[in-house]
Amino acid sequence: MIHPTLAPLPKGFLWGAASAAYQVEGAWNEDGKGVSNWDKFVRIPGKTFKGTTGDIAVDHYHRYREDVQLMAELGLKAYRFSVAWTRIFPDGRGKVNPKGIEFYSNLIDELRKAGIEPILTLYHWDLPQALQDEYGGWESRQIIEDFTNYSIELFKQFGSRVKYWVSLNEQNIFTMLGYRAAAHPPGVKDEKRFYQANHHASLANASVIGAFRTHVPDGKIGPSFAYSPAYPLTANPEDILAAEIAEELNSHWWMDVYAWGKYPKVAWKALERKRVVPIIEEGDAQLLEAGRPDFMGLNYYQSSTYEKNPLEGGVGQAEMNTTGKKGSSKDAGIQGMFKTVANSYLERTNWDWNIDPDGLRIALRRIESRYKLPVLISENGLGEFDEEKEGGIIEDDYRIDYIRSHVKAIQEAVTDGVKILGYCIWSFTDLLSWLNGFQKRYGLVYVNQHEEGEHDLSRIKKKSYYWYKNVIHTNGEEI
Ligand code: BGP
């Protein structure tokens, strides 16, 4: 039973699960699909765990009917998926590929037949390689027009059947990893280019939201932001300052722009001193201000704890743990500002991600206090090793514990007064983790797919699937 002091979740709460095209679809070169930046990047030796690619992924492109059937049986209320731009416009713009439209149209129909609300993400990182080659993708202002035209095509095709839309998925992550850490395509390490490409992405995001108002007047749209709330390590004012500037530079830099069309001042000043602020052209401010979202999409996995980081000899970019070998990640930061540090109050996963359900409540409360926008939790989940036991049984109690504690945090936040539209577990089926292969599993449904060898890709319901079914059935009364 829900704790008597907690408010019940609203009726119509979107109990969901999520995926992204590149991570599930496969069929990378079928039915007229063009090549994306990820199709190319994964072929560079050493970029992904054991050289894994999304060429086949979990073959959702061919098995979507079976997957929707599993969602229906679970009682899922919403399914968040992304469209591969290269299926619609193989070269990023020009002629529409009817086969691409057909695939998503069928998927949407199938979901609606099952009473599942589709939540469509316009961009989950797979940029048409043609646009990267032609003008450098996000580094050119041309991307604003091309992304808007692509989005308008989807609004026209699906606007009457899809009510909830996500514009950009984790703009902070794809720009940081793509242009600052060189861990994602296009593999650049350059602060100035990072902030400029990111500015174009903000403009494209606002432009698409503007177009949405004309084409889907009764729909809802917002970006999905990867928010990791910042904590100071100690009450030492130096650590407080480190956490505050981390919150500004890692989070407000995006969320302020989404909500208000303005960059945060203190962070702007800091970047100005480093000569890395983006060039703002005439009309940019108006465009940003006009592109306000209906909700803040929140992808929450963990909080981050910070301490001061000296200018001389401080830590910078660091290796990530992509192997599942606990303790192999290193602290990272910006010299002279902040660095991450372990939080002794929190357990970590095998990939060194902090497990912090209170952090979700904190994130939700901070969004409510600062932006006063409803929140759609568009991703939350646990990446872990799963073991298939004799007879096709997967006992992922650790995943149930993780999700249970986060659902409770949502109930607490609702009690605090935060308006939450829904909760999408990452992920529905197991899928390809961009840099971590297939062994870092998130699904409620296990997929027999691995880094090496050929597998039958069969689907098996995990224990968490049955548990979540009851959570949905009781609207969170029984967790
Ligand atoms: C988010 C992405 C997802 C997904 C998830 C888990 O950042 O939006 O696409 O991958 O994180 O991350 P990972 O696969 O690196 O464990």
Short mmCIF file of C-alpha atoms and ligand atoms in Angstrom, two decimals:
data_model
loop_
_atom_site.label_atom_id
_atom_site.label_comp_id
_atom_site.label_asym_id
_atom_site.label_seq_id
_atom_site.Cartn_x
_atom_site.Cartn_y
_atom_site.Cartn_z
CA MET A 1 0.00 0.00 0.00
CA ILE A 2 1.10 3.54 -0.68
CA HIS A 3 2.30 5.25 2.50
CA PRO A 4 -0.64 7.15 4.05
CA THR A 5 1.27 10.43 4.11
CA LEU A 6 1.96 10.29 0.37
CA ALA A 7 -0.35 11.77 -2.25
CA PRO A 8 -1.63 9.26 -4.81
CA LEU A 9 -0.37 9.58 -8.37
CA PRO A 10 -2.76 11.34 -10.72
CA LYS A 11 -5.20 9.32 -12.81
CA GLY A 12 -3.92 8.96 -16.34
CA PHE A 13 -0.30 8.92 -15.11
CA LEU A 14 1.82 7.72 -18.05
CA TRP A 15 3.48 4.56 -16.80
CA GLY A 16 5.93 4.02 -19.61
CA ALA A 17 9.13 2.56 -20.93
CA ALA A 18 11.59 3.93 -23.46
CA SER A 19 14.04 3.13 -26.24
CA ALA A 20 15.95 4.87 -29.02
CA ALA A 21 16.12 3.98 -32.70
CA TYR A 22 19.83 3.26 -32.96
CA GLN A 23 19.82 1.14 -29.83
CA VAL A 24 16.96 -1.17 -30.78
CA GLU A 25 16.08 -1.15 -34.46
CA GLY A 26 18.97 -2.73 -36.35
CA ALA A 27 18.21 -2.98 -40.11
CA TRP A 28 20.80 -0.25 -40.44
CA ASN A 29 20.89 -0.31 -44.22
CA GLU A 30 17.44 -1.60 -45.13
CA ASP A 31 14.45 -0.12 -46.92
CA GLY A 32 16.26 2.96 -48.12
CA LYS A 33 17.69 4.08 -44.78
CA GLY A 34 20.68 6.42 -45.08
CA VAL A 35 23.91 6.22 -43.08
CA SER A 36 23.98 8.00 -39.71
CA ASN A 37 26.93 9.38 -37.76
CA TRP A 38 26.65 6.39 -35.41
CA ASP A 39 26.66 3.87 -38.29
CA LYS A 40 30.00 5.36 -39.19
CA PHE A 41 31.47 6.01 -35.73
CA VAL A 42 31.02 2.45 -34.44
CA ARG A 43 33.21 1.22 -37.30
CA ILE A 44 36.23 3.13 -36.02
CA PRO A 45 38.29 0.58 -34.06
CA GLY A 46 38.34 1.06 -30.29
CA LYS A 47 35.33 3.40 -30.07
CA THR A 48 32.75 1.04 -28.57
CA PHE A 49 32.93 -1.86 -26.13
CA LYS A 50 34.26 -4.89 -28.05
CA GLY A 51 33.45 -3.08 -31.30
CA THR A 52 29.68 -3.51 -30.90
CA THR A 53 27.40 -1.84 -33.43
CA GLY A 54 23.69 -1.24 -33.86
CA ASP A 55 23.68 -3.00 -37.24
CA ILE A 56 21.31 -5.60 -35.81
CA ALA A 57 20.84 -4.19 -32.30
CA VAL A 58 17.83 -6.13 -30.96
CA ASP A 59 16.13 -6.25 -34.37
CA HIS A 60 13.14 -4.20 -33.28
CA TYR A 61 12.68 -3.06 -36.89
CA HIS A 62 11.55 -6.56 -37.80
CA ARG A 63 10.10 -7.56 -34.43
CA TYR A 64 8.19 -4.44 -33.42
CA ARG A 65 4.85 -6.27 -33.46
CA GLU A 66 6.12 -8.83 -30.97
CA ASP A 67 7.56 -6.03 -28.83
CA VAL A 68 4.30 -4.07 -28.80
CA GLN A 69 2.48 -7.27 -27.89
CA LEU A 70 4.76 -7.59 -24.85
CA MET A 71 4.05 -3.97 -23.93
CA ALA A 72 0.31 -4.58 -24.20
CA GLU A 73 0.53 -7.60 -21.95
CA LEU A 74 2.46 -5.56 -19.42
CA GLY A 75 -0.30 -2.95 -19.43
CA LEU A 76 2.09 -0.17 -20.43
CA LYS A 77 0.40 3.22 -20.77
CA ALA A 78 3.12 4.94 -22.81
CA TYR A 79 6.05 3.99 -24.98
CA ARG A 80 8.78 6.45 -25.78
CA PHE A 81 10.76 5.73 -28.95
CA SER A 82 12.82 7.79 -31.37
CA VAL A 83 12.67 8.18 -35.12
CA ALA A 84 15.84 7.61 -37.13
CA TRP A 85 16.19 10.76 -39.22
CA THR A 86 17.99 8.70 -41.89
CA ARG A 87 14.92 6.50 -42.42
CA ILE A 88 12.82 9.57 -43.26
CA PHE A 89 15.44 11.59 -45.16
CA PRO A 90 18.34 9.25 -46.02
CA ASP A 91 20.58 12.26 -46.74
CA GLY A 92 19.11 14.48 -44.05
CA ARG A 93 16.90 16.48 -46.41
CA GLY A 94 15.41 16.28 -49.88
CA LYS A 95 13.06 13.47 -50.82
CA VAL A 96 11.10 11.59 -48.17
CA ASN A 97 11.66 7.84 -48.01
CA PRO A 98 8.14 6.34 -47.92
CA LYS A 99 9.39 3.10 -46.34
CA GLY A 100 10.67 5.02 -43.34
CA ILE A 101 7.32 6.75 -42.84
CA GLU A 102 5.58 3.41 -43.21
CA PHE A 103 7.61 1.78 -40.43
CA TYR A 104 6.85 4.44 -37.83
CA SER A 105 3.27 4.76 -38.99
CA ASN A 106 2.76 1.04 -38.42
CA LEU A 107 4.47 1.21 -35.04
CA ILE A 108 2.25 4.12 -33.94
CA ASP A 109 -0.90 2.33 -35.12
CA GLU A 110 0.11 -0.83 -33.34
CA LEU A 111 0.70 1.09 -30.09
CA ARG A 112 -2.59 2.93 -30.32
CA LYS A 113 -4.48 -0.27 -30.98
CA ALA A 114 -3.03 -1.59 -27.75
CA GLY A 115 -4.05 1.56 -25.87
CA ILE A 116 -0.45 2.71 -25.45
CA GLU A 117 0.31 6.42 -25.80
CA PRO A 118 3.21 6.93 -28.23
CA ILE A 119 5.86 9.45 -27.09
CA LEU A 120 7.95 10.31 -30.13
CA THR A 121 11.52 11.58 -29.80
CA LEU A 122 12.62 13.53 -32.86
CA TYR A 123 16.34 13.21 -32.25
CA HIS A 124 18.12 10.62 -30.17
CA TRP A 125 21.67 11.18 -31.46
CA ASP A 126 21.69 9.51 -34.90
CA LEU A 127 22.45 12.39 -37.24
CA PRO A 128 22.45 11.82 -41.01
CA GLN A 129 26.12 11.40 -41.92
CA ALA A 130 25.44 13.31 -45.16
CA LEU A 131 24.84 16.48 -43.11
CA GLN A 132 27.97 15.87 -41.06
CA ASP A 133 30.00 15.54 -44.27
CA GLU A 134 28.36 18.44 -46.06
CA TYR A 135 28.55 21.15 -43.42
CA GLY A 136 29.75 19.66 -40.14
CA GLY A 137 26.32 18.82 -38.69
CA TRP A 138 25.63 20.75 -35.47
CA GLU A 139 28.57 23.07 -36.13
CA SER A 140 26.66 24.86 -38.88
CA ARG A 141 23.56 27.00 -38.60
CA GLN A 142 22.19 25.14 -41.61
CA ILE A 143 21.22 22.37 -39.19
CA ILE A 144 18.46 24.58 -37.77
CA GLU A 145 16.57 24.60 -41.07
CA ASP A 146 17.19 20.94 -41.86
CA PHE A 147 16.17 19.72 -38.42
CA THR A 148 13.06 21.88 -38.55
CA ASN A 149 12.03 20.58 -41.98
CA TYR A 150 12.57 16.99 -40.91
CA SER A 151 10.50 17.59 -37.77
CA ILE A 152 7.70 19.28 -39.71
CA GLU A 153 7.49 16.23 -41.94
CA LEU A 154 6.92 14.09 -38.83
CA PHE A 155 4.42 16.57 -37.38
CA LYS A 156 2.43 16.36 -40.62
CA GLN A 157 2.61 12.60 -40.84
CA PHE A 158 1.96 11.72 -37.22
CA GLY A 159 0.61 14.86 -35.52
CA SER A 160 -2.94 13.57 -35.43
CA ARG A 161 -1.92 10.27 -33.83
CA VAL A 162 0.89 11.32 -31.47
CA LYS A 163 0.21 13.77 -28.65
CA TYR A 164 3.54 13.74 -26.76
CA TRP A 165 6.79 14.70 -28.47
CA VAL A 166 10.36 14.98 -27.26
CA SER A 167 12.50 17.39 -29.28
CA LEU A 168 16.18 16.70 -28.52
CA ASN A 169 17.30 13.83 -26.31
CA GLU A 170 20.01 14.88 -23.85
CA GLN A 171 21.45 17.77 -25.76
CA ASN A 172 23.98 18.17 -22.94
CA ILE A 173 25.26 14.62 -23.36
CA PHE A 174 25.47 14.42 -27.14
CA THR A 175 27.24 17.78 -27.39
CA MET A 176 29.59 17.17 -24.42
CA LEU A 177 30.55 13.66 -25.48
CA GLY A 178 30.66 14.61 -29.16
CA TYR A 179 32.63 17.87 -28.97
CA ARG A 180 34.39 17.98 -25.60
CA ALA A 181 35.23 14.39 -24.67
CA ALA A 182 35.46 12.93 -28.21
CA ALA A 183 33.67 9.81 -26.94
CA HIS A 184 30.70 10.16 -29.31
CA PRO A 185 30.64 11.28 -32.95
CA PRO A 186 32.06 13.45 -34.40
CA GLY A 187 34.88 12.71 -31.91
CA VAL A 188 36.00 16.30 -31.32
CA LYS A 189 37.80 17.70 -28.24
CA ASP A 190 37.39 21.45 -28.39
CA GLU A 191 35.66 23.67 -25.82
CA LYS A 192 34.87 26.48 -28.20
CA ARG A 193 33.40 24.23 -30.87
CA PHE A 194 31.43 22.42 -28.18
CA TYR A 195 29.70 25.57 -26.98
CA GLN A 196 29.03 26.75 -30.53
CA ALA A 197 27.57 23.42 -31.71
CA ASN A 198 25.48 23.36 -28.55
CA HIS A 199 24.16 26.86 -29.24
CA HIS A 200 23.00 25.72 -32.69
CA ALA A 201 21.30 22.73 -31.10
CA SER A 202 19.45 25.09 -28.71
CA LEU A 203 18.33 27.20 -31.66
CA ALA A 204 17.20 24.11 -33.58
CA ASN A 205 15.31 22.92 -30.52
CA ALA A 206 13.52 26.26 -30.19
CA SER A 207 12.78 26.44 -33.91
CA VAL A 208 11.18 22.99 -33.88
CA ILE A 209 9.05 23.86 -30.86
CA GLY A 210 7.91 27.01 -32.70
CA ALA A 211 6.90 24.96 -35.76
CA PHE A 212 5.12 22.44 -33.53
CA ARG A 213 2.68 25.11 -32.37
CA THR A 214 1.45 25.54 -35.95
CA HIS A 215 1.37 21.90 -36.96
CA VAL A 216 0.29 20.14 -33.77
CA PRO A 217 -1.57 22.84 -31.84
CA ASP A 218 -3.04 20.48 -29.26
CA GLY A 219 0.10 18.39 -28.72
CA LYS A 220 2.75 18.65 -26.00
CA ILE A 221 6.47 18.97 -26.65
CA GLY A 222 9.63 19.33 -24.60
CA PRO A 223 13.31 18.37 -24.61
CA SER A 224 14.68 15.46 -22.56
CA PHE A 225 17.45 16.70 -20.36
CA ALA A 226 20.02 14.51 -18.59
CA TYR A 227 19.95 16.13 -15.17
CA SER A 228 22.31 15.01 -12.48
CA PRO A 229 21.72 17.34 -9.53
CA ALA A 230 24.93 18.68 -8.01
CA TYR A 231 25.79 18.20 -4.31
CA PRO A 232 28.76 19.76 -2.48
CA LEU A 233 31.05 17.23 -0.81
CA THR A 234 31.31 19.22 2.42
CA ALA A 235 30.15 22.46 4.04
CA ASN A 236 33.48 23.99 3.10
CA PRO A 237 32.45 27.11 1.16
CA GLU A 238 34.93 26.15 -1.54
CA ASP A 239 32.99 22.93 -2.13
CA ILE A 240 29.69 24.83 -2.08
CA LEU A 241 31.02 27.14 -4.78
CA ALA A 242 32.25 24.14 -6.78
CA ALA A 243 28.81 22.51 -6.63
CA GLU A 244 27.07 25.75 -7.53
CA ILE A 245 29.15 26.40 -10.61
CA ALA A 246 28.79 22.73 -11.60
CA GLU A 247 25.00 23.08 -11.38
CA GLU A 248 25.14 26.22 -13.53
CA LEU A 249 27.53 24.89 -16.14
CA ASN A 250 26.25 21.33 -16.33
CA SER A 251 22.52 21.94 -15.99
CA HIS A 252 21.26 25.53 -15.97
CA TRP A 253 23.25 26.14 -19.13
CA TRP A 254 20.61 24.02 -20.89
CA MET A 255 17.50 24.14 -18.75
CA ASP A 256 17.51 27.96 -18.42
CA VAL A 257 17.69 28.22 -22.20
CA TYR A 258 14.80 25.78 -22.64
CA ALA A 259 12.60 27.44 -20.05
CA TRP A 260 13.53 31.11 -20.41
CA GLY A 261 15.60 31.42 -23.59
CA LYS A 262 18.55 32.79 -21.57
CA TYR A 263 21.97 31.50 -20.57
CA PRO A 264 22.76 31.67 -16.83
CA LYS A 265 24.80 34.77 -16.06
CA VAL A 266 27.48 33.48 -13.71
CA ALA A 267 28.32 30.58 -16.02
CA TRP A 268 28.34 32.92 -19.02
CA LYS A 269 30.86 35.18 -17.28
CA ALA A 270 33.07 32.23 -16.44
CA LEU A 271 33.07 31.00 -20.03
CA GLU A 272 33.63 34.50 -21.36
CA ARG A 273 36.84 34.66 -19.34
CA LYS A 274 37.88 31.38 -20.94
CA ARG A 275 36.94 32.78 -24.38
CA VAL A 276 34.67 29.89 -25.21
CA VAL A 277 31.21 31.49 -25.21
CA PRO A 278 29.23 30.85 -28.39
CA ILE A 279 28.72 33.54 -31.00
CA ILE A 280 25.18 34.84 -30.68
CA GLU A 281 23.70 36.35 -33.83
CA GLU A 282 20.87 38.78 -34.26
CA GLY A 283 17.53 37.11 -33.82
CA ASP A 284 18.92 34.22 -31.71
CA ALA A 285 17.57 35.60 -28.44
CA GLN A 286 14.06 36.00 -29.91
CA LEU A 287 14.12 32.52 -31.40
CA LEU A 288 15.16 31.00 -28.07
CA GLU A 289 12.57 32.92 -26.14
CA ALA A 290 9.79 31.90 -28.50
CA GLY A 291 10.56 28.19 -28.30
CA ARG A 292 9.26 27.42 -24.80
CA PRO A 293 8.45 23.78 -24.05
CA ASP A 294 5.25 22.39 -22.48
CA PHE A 295 7.20 20.21 -20.08
CA MET A 296 10.75 19.46 -19.02
CA GLY A 297 11.71 15.93 -19.99
CA LEU A 298 13.93 14.54 -17.27
CA ASN A 299 16.36 11.69 -17.78
CA TYR A 300 17.56 10.86 -14.30
CA TYR A 301 20.09 8.19 -13.43
CA GLN A 302 22.17 9.64 -10.63
CA SER A 303 23.28 12.67 -8.66
CA SER A 304 26.85 14.03 -8.75
CA THR A 305 28.94 15.21 -5.82
CA TYR A 306 31.59 17.89 -6.29
CA GLU A 307 34.55 19.42 -4.59
CA LYS A 308 36.98 22.17 -5.46
CA ASN A 309 39.44 21.47 -8.27
CA PRO A 310 42.66 23.49 -8.47
CA LEU A 311 43.57 25.36 -11.64
CA GLU A 312 47.09 23.97 -11.58
CA GLY A 313 47.23 20.18 -11.44
CA GLY A 314 43.44 19.72 -11.13
CA VAL A 315 41.67 16.93 -12.96
CA GLY A 316 40.09 17.35 -16.41
CA GLN A 317 38.32 14.89 -18.68
CA ALA A 318 38.62 11.33 -17.42
CA GLU A 319 38.11 7.77 -18.54
CA MET A 320 34.61 6.34 -18.20
CA ASN A 321 33.85 2.87 -16.98
CA THR A 322 32.50 1.08 -20.07
CA THR A 323 33.42 -2.44 -18.98
CA GLY A 324 31.34 -3.01 -15.85
CA LYS A 325 34.51 -3.37 -13.78
CA LYS A 326 33.49 -1.60 -10.58
CA GLY A 327 35.82 1.18 -9.55
CA SER A 328 37.43 1.65 -12.95
CA SER A 329 36.03 5.15 -13.59
CA LYS A 330 38.04 8.23 -12.68
CA ASP A 331 36.91 11.55 -11.24
CA ALA A 332 36.44 14.25 -13.84
CA GLY A 333 36.18 18.02 -13.72
CA ILE A 334 37.10 21.43 -14.99
CA GLN A 335 40.35 22.85 -13.61
CA GLY A 336 39.80 25.84 -11.38
CA MET A 337 36.12 25.07 -10.95
CA PHE A 338 34.97 21.65 -9.78
CA LYS A 339 35.56 17.93 -9.93
CA THR A 340 33.37 14.93 -9.20
CA VAL A 341 34.09 12.85 -6.13
CA ALA A 342 32.60 9.68 -4.65
CA ASN A 343 29.69 10.18 -2.24
CA SER A 344 30.19 7.86 0.72
CA TYR A 345 26.45 7.81 1.44
CA LEU A 346 25.64 6.20 -1.89
CA GLU A 347 26.05 2.71 -3.36
CA ARG A 348 27.31 2.42 -6.90
CA THR A 349 26.45 0.13 -9.79
CA ASN A 350 29.04 -2.03 -11.52
CA TRP A 351 29.47 0.84 -14.00
CA ASP A 352 30.13 3.25 -11.11
CA TRP A 353 26.84 5.12 -11.38
CA ASN A 354 25.53 6.40 -8.02
CA ILE A 355 22.27 4.90 -6.84
CA ASP A 356 20.36 7.82 -5.37
CA PRO A 357 16.55 7.82 -5.38
CA ASP A 358 16.46 10.95 -3.17
CA GLY A 359 18.41 12.61 -5.98
CA LEU A 360 15.39 12.11 -8.22
CA ARG A 361 13.16 13.85 -5.68
CA ILE A 362 15.72 16.64 -5.41
CA ALA A 363 15.91 16.97 -9.20
CA LEU A 364 12.13 17.16 -9.48
CA ARG A 365 11.84 19.73 -6.70
CA ARG A 366 14.59 21.88 -8.19
CA ILE A 367 12.89 21.86 -11.61
CA GLU A 368 9.57 22.77 -10.02
CA SER A 369 11.06 25.61 -7.94
CA ARG A 370 13.16 27.11 -10.71
CA TYR A 371 11.11 26.58 -13.86
CA LYS A 372 7.56 25.81 -12.73
CA LEU A 373 7.14 23.37 -15.58
CA PRO A 374 5.50 19.96 -15.45
CA VAL A 375 7.99 17.12 -15.74
CA LEU A 376 7.90 14.03 -17.90
CA ILE A 377 10.43 11.56 -16.52
CA SER A 378 11.57 10.34 -19.89
CA GLU A 379 14.28 7.95 -18.65
CA ASN A 380 15.25 6.24 -15.40
CA GLY A 381 16.57 2.75 -14.89
CA LEU A 382 19.39 0.48 -13.89
CA GLY A 383 22.12 -0.87 -16.16
CA GLU A 384 23.41 -4.15 -14.78
CA PHE A 385 24.63 -7.61 -15.73
CA ASP A 386 21.69 -10.02 -15.91
CA GLU A 387 21.99 -13.75 -15.82
CA GLU A 388 19.64 -16.07 -17.64
CA LYS A 389 19.05 -19.10 -15.40
CA GLU A 390 17.89 -22.57 -16.49
CA GLY A 391 14.42 -22.44 -17.94
CA GLY A 392 14.66 -18.81 -19.09
CA ILE A 393 14.41 -17.09 -15.72
CA ILE A 394 15.93 -13.70 -14.99
CA GLU A 395 15.74 -12.68 -11.36
CA ASP A 396 16.63 -9.01 -11.48
CA ASP A 397 15.66 -8.10 -7.92
CA TYR A 398 18.33 -5.36 -7.90
CA ARG A 399 16.45 -3.66 -10.78
CA ILE A 400 13.15 -3.98 -8.92
CA ASP A 401 14.76 -2.39 -5.83
CA TYR A 402 16.14 0.44 -7.94
CA ILE A 403 12.85 1.20 -9.69
CA ARG A 404 10.79 0.78 -6.52
CA SER A 405 12.87 3.34 -4.65
CA HIS A 406 12.66 5.77 -7.56
CA VAL A 407 8.89 5.37 -7.88
CA LYS A 408 8.67 6.16 -4.18
CA ALA A 409 10.75 9.30 -4.79
CA ILE A 410 8.25 10.30 -7.47
CA GLN A 411 5.39 9.87 -5.02
CA GLU A 412 7.25 12.02 -2.52
CA ALA A 413 7.85 14.69 -5.14
CA VAL A 414 4.18 14.65 -6.14
CA THR A 415 3.37 15.10 -2.45
CA ASP A 416 5.81 18.04 -2.45
CA GLY A 417 3.75 19.62 -5.23
CA VAL A 418 5.70 18.72 -8.37
CA LYS A 419 3.52 18.07 -11.42
CA ILE A 420 4.68 14.84 -13.07
CA LEU A 421 3.13 13.61 -16.30
CA GLY A 422 4.65 10.17 -16.44
CA TYR A 423 7.57 7.86 -15.86
CA CYS A 424 9.42 6.01 -18.62
CA ILE A 425 11.68 3.22 -17.50
CA TRP A 426 14.86 2.93 -19.49
CA SER A 427 14.42 0.55 -21.16
CA PHE A 428 11.59 -1.66 -22.37
CA THR A 429 13.70 -4.43 -23.91
CA ASP A 430 17.41 -4.88 -23.43
CA LEU A 431 19.24 -2.89 -26.07
CA LEU A 432 22.61 -1.68 -27.24
CA SER A 433 24.27 0.64 -24.74
CA TRP A 434 26.15 3.17 -26.92
CA LEU A 435 29.63 2.61 -25.50
CA ASN A 436 29.01 -0.40 -23.23
CA GLY A 437 27.86 -3.14 -25.61
CA PHE A 438 24.96 -5.45 -24.77
CA GLN A 439 26.15 -6.67 -21.37
CA LYS A 440 25.01 -3.50 -19.59
CA ARG A 441 21.32 -4.37 -19.60
CA TYR A 442 18.42 -2.11 -18.70
CA GLY A 443 15.35 -3.92 -20.01
CA LEU A 444 12.21 -5.25 -18.37
CA VAL A 445 12.45 -7.78 -21.18
CA TYR A 446 15.65 -9.73 -21.71
CA VAL A 447 16.93 -10.11 -25.26
CA ASN A 448 19.27 -12.90 -26.20
CA GLN A 449 21.86 -10.68 -27.82
CA HIS A 450 25.54 -10.39 -26.89
CA GLU A 451 28.75 -8.73 -28.02
CA GLU A 452 30.08 -11.79 -29.76
CA GLY A 453 28.53 -14.51 -31.91
CA GLU A 454 25.10 -14.88 -33.45
CA HIS A 455 22.07 -15.21 -31.20
CA ASP A 456 18.39 -15.83 -31.71
CA LEU A 457 17.33 -12.48 -30.22
CA SER A 458 14.48 -14.15 -28.38
CA ARG A 459 12.64 -12.09 -25.76
CA ILE A 460 12.21 -13.25 -22.13
CA LYS A 461 10.20 -11.40 -19.49
CA LYS A 462 12.33 -10.60 -16.46
CA LYS A 463 11.07 -10.63 -12.88
CA SER A 464 10.96 -6.81 -13.06
CA TYR A 465 8.47 -7.06 -15.93
CA TYR A 466 5.94 -8.88 -13.72
CA TRP A 467 6.61 -6.54 -10.83
CA TYR A 468 6.08 -3.41 -12.98
CA LYS A 469 2.86 -4.90 -14.36
CA ASN A 470 1.37 -4.81 -10.88
CA VAL A 471 2.71 -1.30 -10.19
CA ILE A 472 0.90 -0.07 -13.30
CA HIS A 473 -2.21 -2.04 -12.49
CA THR A 474 -2.44 -0.46 -9.02
CA ASN A 475 -1.35 3.00 -10.29
CA GLY A 476 1.61 2.84 -7.92
CA GLU A 477 -0.40 1.78 -4.85
CA GLU A 478 1.62 -1.43 -4.65
CA ILE A 479 5.30 -1.01 -5.27
C1 BGP B 1 21.00 8.08 -21.64
C2 BGP B 1 20.62 7.91 -23.08
C3 BGP B 1 20.11 6.56 -23.43
C4 BGP B 1 20.77 5.42 -22.68
C5 BGP B 1 20.98 5.73 -21.21
C6 BGP B 1 21.83 4.73 -20.49
O1 BGP B 1 22.02 9.01 -21.54
O2 BGP B 1 19.62 8.84 -23.46
O3 BGP B 1 20.17 6.43 -24.83
O4 BGP B 1 21.85 4.93 -23.32
O5 BGP B 1 21.53 6.99 -21.01
O6 BGP B 1 23.18 5.01 -20.72
P1 BGP B 1 24.26 3.91 -21.00
O7 BGP B 1 23.72 3.14 -22.15
O8 BGP B 1 25.50 4.66 -21.34
O9 BGP B 1 24.39 3.12 -19.76
#
